XYZ file of C-alpha atoms in Angstrom:
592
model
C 134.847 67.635 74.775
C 131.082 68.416 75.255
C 130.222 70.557 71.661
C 128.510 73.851 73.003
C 124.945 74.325 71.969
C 123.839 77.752 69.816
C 122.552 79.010 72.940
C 125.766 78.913 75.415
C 127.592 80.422 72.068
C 124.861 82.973 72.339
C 125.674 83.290 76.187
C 129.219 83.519 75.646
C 128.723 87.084 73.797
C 126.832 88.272 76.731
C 129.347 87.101 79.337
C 132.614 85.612 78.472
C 133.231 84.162 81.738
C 130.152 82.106 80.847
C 131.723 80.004 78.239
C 135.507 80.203 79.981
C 134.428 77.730 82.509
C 131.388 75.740 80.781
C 128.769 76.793 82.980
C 127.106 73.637 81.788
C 130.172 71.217 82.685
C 129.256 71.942 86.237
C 125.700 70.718 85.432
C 126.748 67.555 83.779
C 129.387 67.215 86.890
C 126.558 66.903 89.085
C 124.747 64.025 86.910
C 122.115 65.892 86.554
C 121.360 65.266 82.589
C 122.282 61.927 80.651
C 121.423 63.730 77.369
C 124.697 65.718 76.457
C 122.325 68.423 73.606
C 119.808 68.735 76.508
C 119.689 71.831 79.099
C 116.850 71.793 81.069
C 115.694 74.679 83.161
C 114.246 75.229 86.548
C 112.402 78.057 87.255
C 111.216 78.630 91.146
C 110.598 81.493 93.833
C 114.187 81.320 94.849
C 115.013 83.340 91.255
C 113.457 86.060 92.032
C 115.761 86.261 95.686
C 119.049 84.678 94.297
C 119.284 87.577 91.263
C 122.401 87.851 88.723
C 123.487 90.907 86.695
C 125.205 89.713 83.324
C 128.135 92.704 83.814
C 130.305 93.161 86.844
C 133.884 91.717 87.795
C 135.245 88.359 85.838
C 135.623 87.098 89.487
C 132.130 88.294 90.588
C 130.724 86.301 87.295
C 133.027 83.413 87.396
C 131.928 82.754 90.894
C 128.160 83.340 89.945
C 128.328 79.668 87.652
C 128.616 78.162 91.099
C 124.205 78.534 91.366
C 122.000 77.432 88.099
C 120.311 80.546 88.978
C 122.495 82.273 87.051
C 122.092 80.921 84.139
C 118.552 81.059 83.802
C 119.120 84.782 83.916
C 121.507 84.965 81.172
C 119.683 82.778 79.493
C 115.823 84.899 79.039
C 118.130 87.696 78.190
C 120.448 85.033 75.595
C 117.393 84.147 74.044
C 114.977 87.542 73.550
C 118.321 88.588 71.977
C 117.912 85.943 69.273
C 113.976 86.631 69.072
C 114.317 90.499 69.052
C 116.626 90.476 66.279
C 115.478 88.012 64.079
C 111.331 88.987 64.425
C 111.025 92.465 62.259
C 108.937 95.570 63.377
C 105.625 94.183 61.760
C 105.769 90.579 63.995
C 106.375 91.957 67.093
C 103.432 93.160 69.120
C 102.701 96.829 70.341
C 101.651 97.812 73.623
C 98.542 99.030 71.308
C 97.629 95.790 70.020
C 97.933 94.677 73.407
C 96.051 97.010 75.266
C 92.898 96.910 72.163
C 93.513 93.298 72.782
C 92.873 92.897 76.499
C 90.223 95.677 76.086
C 87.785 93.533 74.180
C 89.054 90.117 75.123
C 89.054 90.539 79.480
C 86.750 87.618 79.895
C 88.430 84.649 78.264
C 91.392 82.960 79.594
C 94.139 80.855 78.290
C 93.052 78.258 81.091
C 92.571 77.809 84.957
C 91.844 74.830 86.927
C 90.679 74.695 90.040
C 93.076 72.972 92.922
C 90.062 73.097 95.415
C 89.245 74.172 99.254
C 92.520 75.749 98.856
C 95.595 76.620 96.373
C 99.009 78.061 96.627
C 99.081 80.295 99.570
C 99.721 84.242 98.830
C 103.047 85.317 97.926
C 103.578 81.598 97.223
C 104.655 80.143 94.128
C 104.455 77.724 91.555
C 107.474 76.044 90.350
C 108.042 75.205 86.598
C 110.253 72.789 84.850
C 111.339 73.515 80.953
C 112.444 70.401 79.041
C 115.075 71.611 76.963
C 115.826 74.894 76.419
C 117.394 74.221 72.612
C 114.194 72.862 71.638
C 110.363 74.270 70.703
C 108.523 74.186 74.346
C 107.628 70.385 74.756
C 103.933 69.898 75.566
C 104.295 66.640 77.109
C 107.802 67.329 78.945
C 107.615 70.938 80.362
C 105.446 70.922 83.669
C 104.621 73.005 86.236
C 104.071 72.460 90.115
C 101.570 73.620 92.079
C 101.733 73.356 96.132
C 98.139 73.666 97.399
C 97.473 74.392 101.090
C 94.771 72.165 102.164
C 94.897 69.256 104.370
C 95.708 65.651 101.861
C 93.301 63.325 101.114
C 92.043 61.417 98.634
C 89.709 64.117 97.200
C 91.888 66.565 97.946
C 95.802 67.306 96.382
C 98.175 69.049 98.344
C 100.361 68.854 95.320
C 99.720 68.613 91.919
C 102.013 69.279 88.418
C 100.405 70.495 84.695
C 101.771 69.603 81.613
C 100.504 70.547 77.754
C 100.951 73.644 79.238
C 100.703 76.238 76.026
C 97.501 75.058 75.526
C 94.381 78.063 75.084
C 93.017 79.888 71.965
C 92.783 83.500 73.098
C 95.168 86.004 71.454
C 96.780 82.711 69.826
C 96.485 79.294 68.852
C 98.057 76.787 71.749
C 100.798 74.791 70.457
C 99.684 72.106 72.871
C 95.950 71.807 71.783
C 94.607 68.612 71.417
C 91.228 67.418 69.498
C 88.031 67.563 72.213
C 87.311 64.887 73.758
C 84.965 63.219 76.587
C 87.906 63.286 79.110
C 89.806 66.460 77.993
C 88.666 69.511 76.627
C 91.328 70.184 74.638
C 92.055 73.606 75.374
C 93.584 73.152 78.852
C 96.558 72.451 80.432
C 96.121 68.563 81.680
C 97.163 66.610 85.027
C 100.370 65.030 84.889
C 100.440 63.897 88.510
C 98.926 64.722 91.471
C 99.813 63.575 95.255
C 98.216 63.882 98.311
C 101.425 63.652 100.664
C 100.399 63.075 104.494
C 102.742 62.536 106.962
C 101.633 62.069 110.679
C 100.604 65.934 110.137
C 98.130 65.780 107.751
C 98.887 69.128 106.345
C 98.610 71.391 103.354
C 101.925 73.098 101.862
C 101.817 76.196 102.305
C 105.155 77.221 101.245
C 106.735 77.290 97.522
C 108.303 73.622 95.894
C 111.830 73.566 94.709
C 112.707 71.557 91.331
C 115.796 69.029 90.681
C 117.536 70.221 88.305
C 116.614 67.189 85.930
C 112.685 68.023 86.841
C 112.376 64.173 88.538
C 111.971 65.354 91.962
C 110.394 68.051 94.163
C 111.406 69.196 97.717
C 108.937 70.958 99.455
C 107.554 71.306 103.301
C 104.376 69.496 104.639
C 103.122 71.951 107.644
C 100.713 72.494 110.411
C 100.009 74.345 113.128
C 101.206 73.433 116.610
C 103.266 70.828 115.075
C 106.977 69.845 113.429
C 106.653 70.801 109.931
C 107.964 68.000 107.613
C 110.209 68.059 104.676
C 109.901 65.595 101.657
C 111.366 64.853 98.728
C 108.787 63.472 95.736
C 109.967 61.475 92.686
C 106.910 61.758 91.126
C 105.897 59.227 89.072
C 103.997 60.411 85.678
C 100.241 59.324 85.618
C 100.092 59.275 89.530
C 96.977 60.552 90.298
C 95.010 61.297 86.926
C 91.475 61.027 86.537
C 91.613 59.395 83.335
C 87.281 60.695 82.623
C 88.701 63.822 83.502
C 92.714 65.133 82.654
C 91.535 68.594 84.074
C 90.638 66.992 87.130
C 93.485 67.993 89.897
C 91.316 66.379 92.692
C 91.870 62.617 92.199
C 95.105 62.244 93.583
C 97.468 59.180 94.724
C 97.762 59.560 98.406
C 101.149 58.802 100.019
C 101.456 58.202 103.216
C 104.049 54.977 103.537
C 108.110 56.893 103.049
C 110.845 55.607 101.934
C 114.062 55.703 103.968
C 116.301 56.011 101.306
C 116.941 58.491 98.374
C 113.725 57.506 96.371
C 114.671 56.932 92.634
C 113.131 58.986 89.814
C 110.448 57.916 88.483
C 108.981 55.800 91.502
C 106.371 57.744 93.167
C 108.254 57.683 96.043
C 109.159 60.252 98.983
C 110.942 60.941 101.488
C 109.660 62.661 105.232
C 111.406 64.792 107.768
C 110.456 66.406 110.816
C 112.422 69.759 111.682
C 112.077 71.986 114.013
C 110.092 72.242 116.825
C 106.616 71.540 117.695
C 104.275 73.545 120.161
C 102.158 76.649 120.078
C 103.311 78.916 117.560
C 104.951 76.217 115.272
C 104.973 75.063 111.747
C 106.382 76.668 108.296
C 104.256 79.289 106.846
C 106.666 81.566 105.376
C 110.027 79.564 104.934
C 110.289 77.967 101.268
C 113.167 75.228 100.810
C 116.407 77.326 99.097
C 118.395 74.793 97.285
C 122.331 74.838 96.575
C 122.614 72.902 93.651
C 126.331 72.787 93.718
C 126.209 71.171 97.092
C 122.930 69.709 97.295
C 121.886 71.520 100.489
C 118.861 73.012 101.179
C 118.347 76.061 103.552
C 114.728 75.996 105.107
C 113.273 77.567 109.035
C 110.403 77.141 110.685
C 108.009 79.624 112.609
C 110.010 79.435 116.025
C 113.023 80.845 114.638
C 115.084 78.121 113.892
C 117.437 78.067 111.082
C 118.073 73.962 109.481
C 120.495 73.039 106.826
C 119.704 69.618 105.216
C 122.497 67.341 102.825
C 121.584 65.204 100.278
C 118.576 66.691 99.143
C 117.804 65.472 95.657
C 120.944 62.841 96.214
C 123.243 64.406 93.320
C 126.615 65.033 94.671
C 127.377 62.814 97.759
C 129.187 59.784 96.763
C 127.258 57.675 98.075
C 124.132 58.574 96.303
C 125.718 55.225 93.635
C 124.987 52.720 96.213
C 122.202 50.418 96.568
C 120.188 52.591 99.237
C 121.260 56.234 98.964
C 120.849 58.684 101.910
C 117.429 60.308 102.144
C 117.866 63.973 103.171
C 118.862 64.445 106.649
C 119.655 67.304 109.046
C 123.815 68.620 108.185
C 125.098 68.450 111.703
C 128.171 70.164 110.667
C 126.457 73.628 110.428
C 125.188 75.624 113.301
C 124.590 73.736 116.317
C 123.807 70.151 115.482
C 122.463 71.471 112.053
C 120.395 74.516 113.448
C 120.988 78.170 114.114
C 118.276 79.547 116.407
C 117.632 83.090 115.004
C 117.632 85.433 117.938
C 113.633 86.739 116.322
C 112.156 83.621 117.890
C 109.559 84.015 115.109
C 108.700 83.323 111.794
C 111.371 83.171 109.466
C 110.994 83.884 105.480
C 112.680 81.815 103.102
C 116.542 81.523 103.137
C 119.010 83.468 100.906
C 122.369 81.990 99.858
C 124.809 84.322 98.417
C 127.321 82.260 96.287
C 129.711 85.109 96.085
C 129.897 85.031 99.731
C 128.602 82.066 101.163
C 126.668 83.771 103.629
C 123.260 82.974 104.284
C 119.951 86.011 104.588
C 116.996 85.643 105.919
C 114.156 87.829 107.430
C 111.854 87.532 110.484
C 108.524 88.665 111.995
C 110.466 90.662 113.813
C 111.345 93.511 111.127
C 114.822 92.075 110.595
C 117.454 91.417 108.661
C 119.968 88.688 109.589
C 122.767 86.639 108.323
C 125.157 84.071 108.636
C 128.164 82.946 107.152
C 128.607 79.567 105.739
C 129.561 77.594 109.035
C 126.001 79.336 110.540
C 127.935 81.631 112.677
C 126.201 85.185 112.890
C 127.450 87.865 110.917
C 129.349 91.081 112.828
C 126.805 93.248 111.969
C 123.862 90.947 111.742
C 120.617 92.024 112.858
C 119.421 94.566 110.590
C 116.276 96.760 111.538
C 113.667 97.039 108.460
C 110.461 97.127 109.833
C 109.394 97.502 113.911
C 107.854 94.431 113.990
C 104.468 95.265 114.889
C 101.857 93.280 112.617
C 102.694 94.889 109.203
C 105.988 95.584 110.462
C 107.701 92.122 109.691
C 109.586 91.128 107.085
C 107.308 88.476 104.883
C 109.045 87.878 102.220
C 112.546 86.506 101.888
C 115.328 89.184 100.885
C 116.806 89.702 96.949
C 120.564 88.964 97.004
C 122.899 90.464 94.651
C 125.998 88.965 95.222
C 128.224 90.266 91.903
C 126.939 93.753 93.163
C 127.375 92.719 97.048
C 123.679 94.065 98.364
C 120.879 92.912 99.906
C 117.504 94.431 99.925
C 114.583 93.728 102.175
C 111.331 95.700 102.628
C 108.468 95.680 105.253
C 105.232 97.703 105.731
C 106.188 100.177 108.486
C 109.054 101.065 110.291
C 106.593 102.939 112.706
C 106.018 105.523 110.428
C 106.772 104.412 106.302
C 106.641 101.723 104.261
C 110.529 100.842 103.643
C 112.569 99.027 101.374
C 116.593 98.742 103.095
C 119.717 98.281 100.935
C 122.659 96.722 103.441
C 125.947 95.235 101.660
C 126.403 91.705 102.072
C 128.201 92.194 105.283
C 125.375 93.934 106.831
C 126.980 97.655 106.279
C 126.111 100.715 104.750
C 122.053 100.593 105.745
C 120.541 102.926 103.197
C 116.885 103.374 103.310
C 113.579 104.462 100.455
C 110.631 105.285 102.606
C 107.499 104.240 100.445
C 104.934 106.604 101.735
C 102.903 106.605 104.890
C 102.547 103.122 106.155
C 98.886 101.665 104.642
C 97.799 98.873 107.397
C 99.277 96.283 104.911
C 102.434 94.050 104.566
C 104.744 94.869 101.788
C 105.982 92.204 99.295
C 109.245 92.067 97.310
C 109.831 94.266 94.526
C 111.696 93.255 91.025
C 114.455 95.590 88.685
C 114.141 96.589 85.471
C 116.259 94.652 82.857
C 118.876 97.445 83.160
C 119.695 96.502 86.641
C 121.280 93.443 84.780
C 122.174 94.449 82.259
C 123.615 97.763 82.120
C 126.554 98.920 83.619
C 124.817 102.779 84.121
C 122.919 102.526 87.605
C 121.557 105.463 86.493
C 119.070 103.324 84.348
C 118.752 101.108 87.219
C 115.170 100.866 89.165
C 114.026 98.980 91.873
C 109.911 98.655 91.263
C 107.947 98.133 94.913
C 104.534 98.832 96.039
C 103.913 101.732 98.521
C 101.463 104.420 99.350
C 100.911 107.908 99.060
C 101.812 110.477 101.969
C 98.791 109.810 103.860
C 98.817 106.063 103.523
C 95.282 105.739 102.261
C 96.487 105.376 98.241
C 98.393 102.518 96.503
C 101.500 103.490 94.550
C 104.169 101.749 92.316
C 107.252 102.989 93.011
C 110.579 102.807 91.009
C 113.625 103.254 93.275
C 116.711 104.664 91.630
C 120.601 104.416 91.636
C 123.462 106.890 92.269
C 126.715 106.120 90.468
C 127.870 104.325 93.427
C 125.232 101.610 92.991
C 123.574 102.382 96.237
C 120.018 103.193 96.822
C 118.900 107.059 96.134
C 117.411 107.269 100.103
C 114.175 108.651 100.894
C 110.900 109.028 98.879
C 111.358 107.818 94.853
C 111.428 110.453 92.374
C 109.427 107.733 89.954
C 105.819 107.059 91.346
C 102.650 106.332 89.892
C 99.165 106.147 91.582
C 97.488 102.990 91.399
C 93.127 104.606 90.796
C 90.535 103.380 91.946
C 93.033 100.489 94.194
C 92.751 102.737 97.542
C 94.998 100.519 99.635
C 95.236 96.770 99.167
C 98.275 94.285 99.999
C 100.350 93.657 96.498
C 102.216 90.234 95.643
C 105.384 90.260 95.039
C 106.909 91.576 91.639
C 107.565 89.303 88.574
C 109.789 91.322 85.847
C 110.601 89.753 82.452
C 112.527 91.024 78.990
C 110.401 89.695 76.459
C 110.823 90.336 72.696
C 112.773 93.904 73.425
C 109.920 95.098 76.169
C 110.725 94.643 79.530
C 107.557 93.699 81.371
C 106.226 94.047 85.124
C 103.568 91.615 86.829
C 101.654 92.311 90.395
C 98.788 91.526 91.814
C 96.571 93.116 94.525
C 94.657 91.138 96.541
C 91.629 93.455 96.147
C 91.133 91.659 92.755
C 93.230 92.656 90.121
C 96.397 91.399 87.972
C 97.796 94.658 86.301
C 101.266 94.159 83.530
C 103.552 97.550 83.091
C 105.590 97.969 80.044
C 108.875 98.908 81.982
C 111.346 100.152 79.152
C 110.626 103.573 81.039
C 108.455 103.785 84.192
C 105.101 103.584 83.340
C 102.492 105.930 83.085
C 99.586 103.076 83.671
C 99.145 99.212 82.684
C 98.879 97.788 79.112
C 96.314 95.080 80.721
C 94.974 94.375 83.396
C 92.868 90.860 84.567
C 90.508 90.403 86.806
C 91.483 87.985 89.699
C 89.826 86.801 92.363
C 91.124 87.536 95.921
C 94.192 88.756 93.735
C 97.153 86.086 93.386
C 99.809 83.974 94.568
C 103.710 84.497 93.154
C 103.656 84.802 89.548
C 106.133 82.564 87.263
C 107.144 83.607 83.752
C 108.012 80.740 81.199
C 109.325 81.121 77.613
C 110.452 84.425 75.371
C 109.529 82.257 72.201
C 107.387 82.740 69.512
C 105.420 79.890 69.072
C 101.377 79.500 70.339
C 100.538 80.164 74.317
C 104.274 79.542 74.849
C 105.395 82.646 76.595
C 103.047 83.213 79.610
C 102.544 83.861 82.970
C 101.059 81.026 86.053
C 99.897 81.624 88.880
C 97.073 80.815 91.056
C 94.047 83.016 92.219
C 93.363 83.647 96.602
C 89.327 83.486 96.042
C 86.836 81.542 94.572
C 87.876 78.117 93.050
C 91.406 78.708 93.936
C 92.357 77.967 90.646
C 95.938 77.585 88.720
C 95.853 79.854 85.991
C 98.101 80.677 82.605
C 97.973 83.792 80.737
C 99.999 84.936 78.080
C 102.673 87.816 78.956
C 101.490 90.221 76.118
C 97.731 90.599 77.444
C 96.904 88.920 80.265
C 94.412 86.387 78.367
């Protein structure tokens, strides 16, 4: 029998149902690791949609092991358990220190490189692979990808991955810095591959990557306008693409433009390419990021027409006949939908998919201001559509929907109903519509929100919040709101009693939320596009930030790594809109 590592023991205190069934059996049952004392950890846009509470029903958790998803959430809080109670009073940092900090230090930064003509697209997002979870962060094995959306070439990446990642000397010493040199500064996060994928599109990706579990391969969508958008699958090769006069250089990359037709082994360089969807005026992927089911390995991914694709063998884990001699590359799964497809009734651009493993029904949102789903043959759900917003051009839905399956809700928002900024609660049967209006509409599209560590880990709702951007009752002022709970679970409808005006802001879009429990503070990231990265200590609702950056054009999706100790290892990444669209760390407690 597999001995259990410190950290599931650790788990298993937090959720017994975590340890009754081995939560990382089912890993090793998918050959994902060959190491049996290493957990690795993928971190992506799809957990911040796919979320899991750490109390509810033993059936409700039990059924939760079925998505890795779930343990990376019990896993931050598994860990800044440890860390909380083993750092004393005089080692952990104050909001204080971190505001006098930030004050005098808002210049420097831990590190940004610049991905060129063009970088993640907004409310995009990186997509960040940790090594081993049991171990001190590994400089040479963690990475993180970066999609960039600018046409491939040989001067310019259209995906690139960083490693020596907790590398910087502001607020604290990187544990990942190196000695200066002609080709690497030594204070930066260097190359470790970088691809210019082309297909007969030429395209950017302007949509967020998706990790294998074991970090050797990356799915993500190659798109255009006017034209089929094209799925691959990478086994990146490490080295592929460095400018070795320059390891801060992401603009040297390996162009690939020849496919394999097979499952293309780790380590190869390789990829895979597949058209889906349709092509014409209108086309292409701009919203729709591949959702992965690990426990399958399907992916969930639409287009801009409204169609709906499910694709099998995506990383080549689970099918059988992923042993042979020439695997199956992904392909289109016939078996669901029509031929593979369900043609959302929208027509229109569709946000990223949402399974619900509790369930097996599948969310996603549209242009159109709805809400719809399907159950895990494609077939539509009873009560599917759900009106959000009215569709007009703030009115869509832009970002994909948060699933809570253990509590059995689903919440989307949009930025006006014809009247309000809204954020809609449904159960995951499409009932029970309950709806927070988030002031006067304010001209802009609204982005999803994030809880509060409570909403996972308490079994009060009345501690529960829901943070979202908003407006003010005339719709010319940025707020944060925090949505509350009744003792049923549900939404509190209508305006939030927790707001807080964002000065100076006056309306501006915001990126979507990132939320983190770090040390015993639970933290809140956003960005707004007028320029600014703002963090909230969250362990109440905030009166204002405890730092704020400077960011130009404001941000993509922000991803949160480690709740360790050690040097520039628990941070945030990101990339900036404007000006050398650049991939950027900075460390949780500042913003530096």
């Amino acid at each position: 029998m597999r001995r259990k590592s410190p950290l599931v023991c650790q788990l298993s205190k937090l959720l017994p149902a975590f340890c009754l069934f081995g939560f990382s059996l089912l890993l090793l049952a998918q050959g994902e690791w060959t190491s049996p004392n290493r957990i690795g950890l993928v971190q992506d846009w799809s957990t911040h949609h796919a979320v899991f509470p750490r109390n509810g029903p033993l059936s409700a958790m039990l059924a939760a092991q079925h998505d890795p998803r779930a343990f990376y959430s019990w896993r931050v809080a598994a860990l800044d358990a440890v860390r909380t109670t083993s750092t004393s009073a005089a080692q952990t940092e104050t909001a204080v220190d971190e505001r006098h900090r930030a004050n005098l230090r808002m210049s420097n930064r831990d590190w940004s490189i610049s991905l060129g003509s063009a970088g993640t697209a907004g409310a995009m997002y990186p997509a960040k692979f940790t090594f081993d979870i049991n171990a001190t962060p590994s400089c040479a094995n963690d990475f993180v990808v970066f999609p960039a959306n600018q046409s491939p070439n040989a001067t310019h990446e259209n995906l690139v991955a960083f490693s020596n990642l907790y590398s910087g000397n502001v607020n604290s010493f990187g544990i990942c810095n190196r000695t200066t040199s002609a080709s690497d500064n030594g204070l930066a996060a260097t190359v470790k591959w970088s691809y210019a994928v082309s297909s007969s599109i030429a395209a950017g990706v302007s949509t967020s990557p998706a990790l294998s579990l074991n970090g050797t391969k990356v799915a993500f969508v190659e798109s255009k306008s006017g034209s089929q958008p094209h799925f691959h699958v990478l086994a990146w090769k490490n080295g592929d693409g460095v400018n070795a006069s320059n390891k801060q250089d992401a603009q040297s990359p390996k162009v690939l433009s020849t496919f394999t037709a097979s499952a293309p082994v780790a380590g190869s360089g390789t990829a895979t390419d597949l058209a889906f969807g349709v092509s014409g005026a209108g086309s292409g992927d701009t919203l729709s990021s591949p959702f992965v089911d690990y426990g399958t390995d399907k992916a969930y991914i639409g287009d801009d027409k409204g169609h709906l694709v499910r694709l099998k063998d995506v990383f080549c884990t689970i099918n059988v006949a992923c042993t042979g001699a020439a695997p199956p590359a992904p392909s289109i799964d016939t078996i669901w939908g029509t031929a593979g497809t369900v043609t959302v009734a929208c027509g229109s651009k569709l946000t990223g998919p949402v399974v619900d493993f509790f369930t097996g029904n599948v969310f996603v949102g549209c242009s159109d201001g709805k809400l719809y789903g399907f159950n895990s043959s494609g077939t539509s759900l009873a009560n599917s559509p759900v009106t959000v917003g009215n569709g007009a051009a703030t009115g869509g839905i832009v970002d994909p929907p948060i699933v809570d399956g253990a509590n059995g809700f689903v919440y989307a928002v949009s930025g006006t109903d014809g009247a309000n900024a809204i954020l809609v609660q449904t159960k995951t049967n499409l009932t029970s519509r309950l709806v927070a209006t988030l002031g006067k509409a304010g001209g802009q599209n609204l982005h999803a929100g994030a809880f509060n560590d409570a909403y996972f880990s308490s079994a009060n709702s009345a501690a529960w919040l829901l943070y979202v951007c908003g407006y003010n009752g005339g719709g010319t002022q940025s707020f944060l709101f925090g949505v509350g709970f009744a003792a049923s679970r549900s939404i509190i409808a209508g305006t939030p009693a927790n707001s807080l005006n964002f000065a100076g802001v006056g309306v501006a879009e915001c990126s979507p939320f990132t939320e983190i429990l770090n040390s015993g503070t639970d933290r809140l990231f956003l960005s707004f596009l007028s320029g600014t990265l703002d963090g909230f200590n969250i362990n109440a609702f905030p009166t204002g930030t405890f730092a704020t950056a400077p960011e130009t054009g404001g941000t993509s999706g922000m991803i949160v790594d480690n709740v360790g100790s050690q040097g520039q290892a628990s941070s945030i990444y990101f990339t900036t809109l404007g000006g050398s669209h650049s991939a950027v760390k900075l460390t949780q407690s500042a913003l530096q």
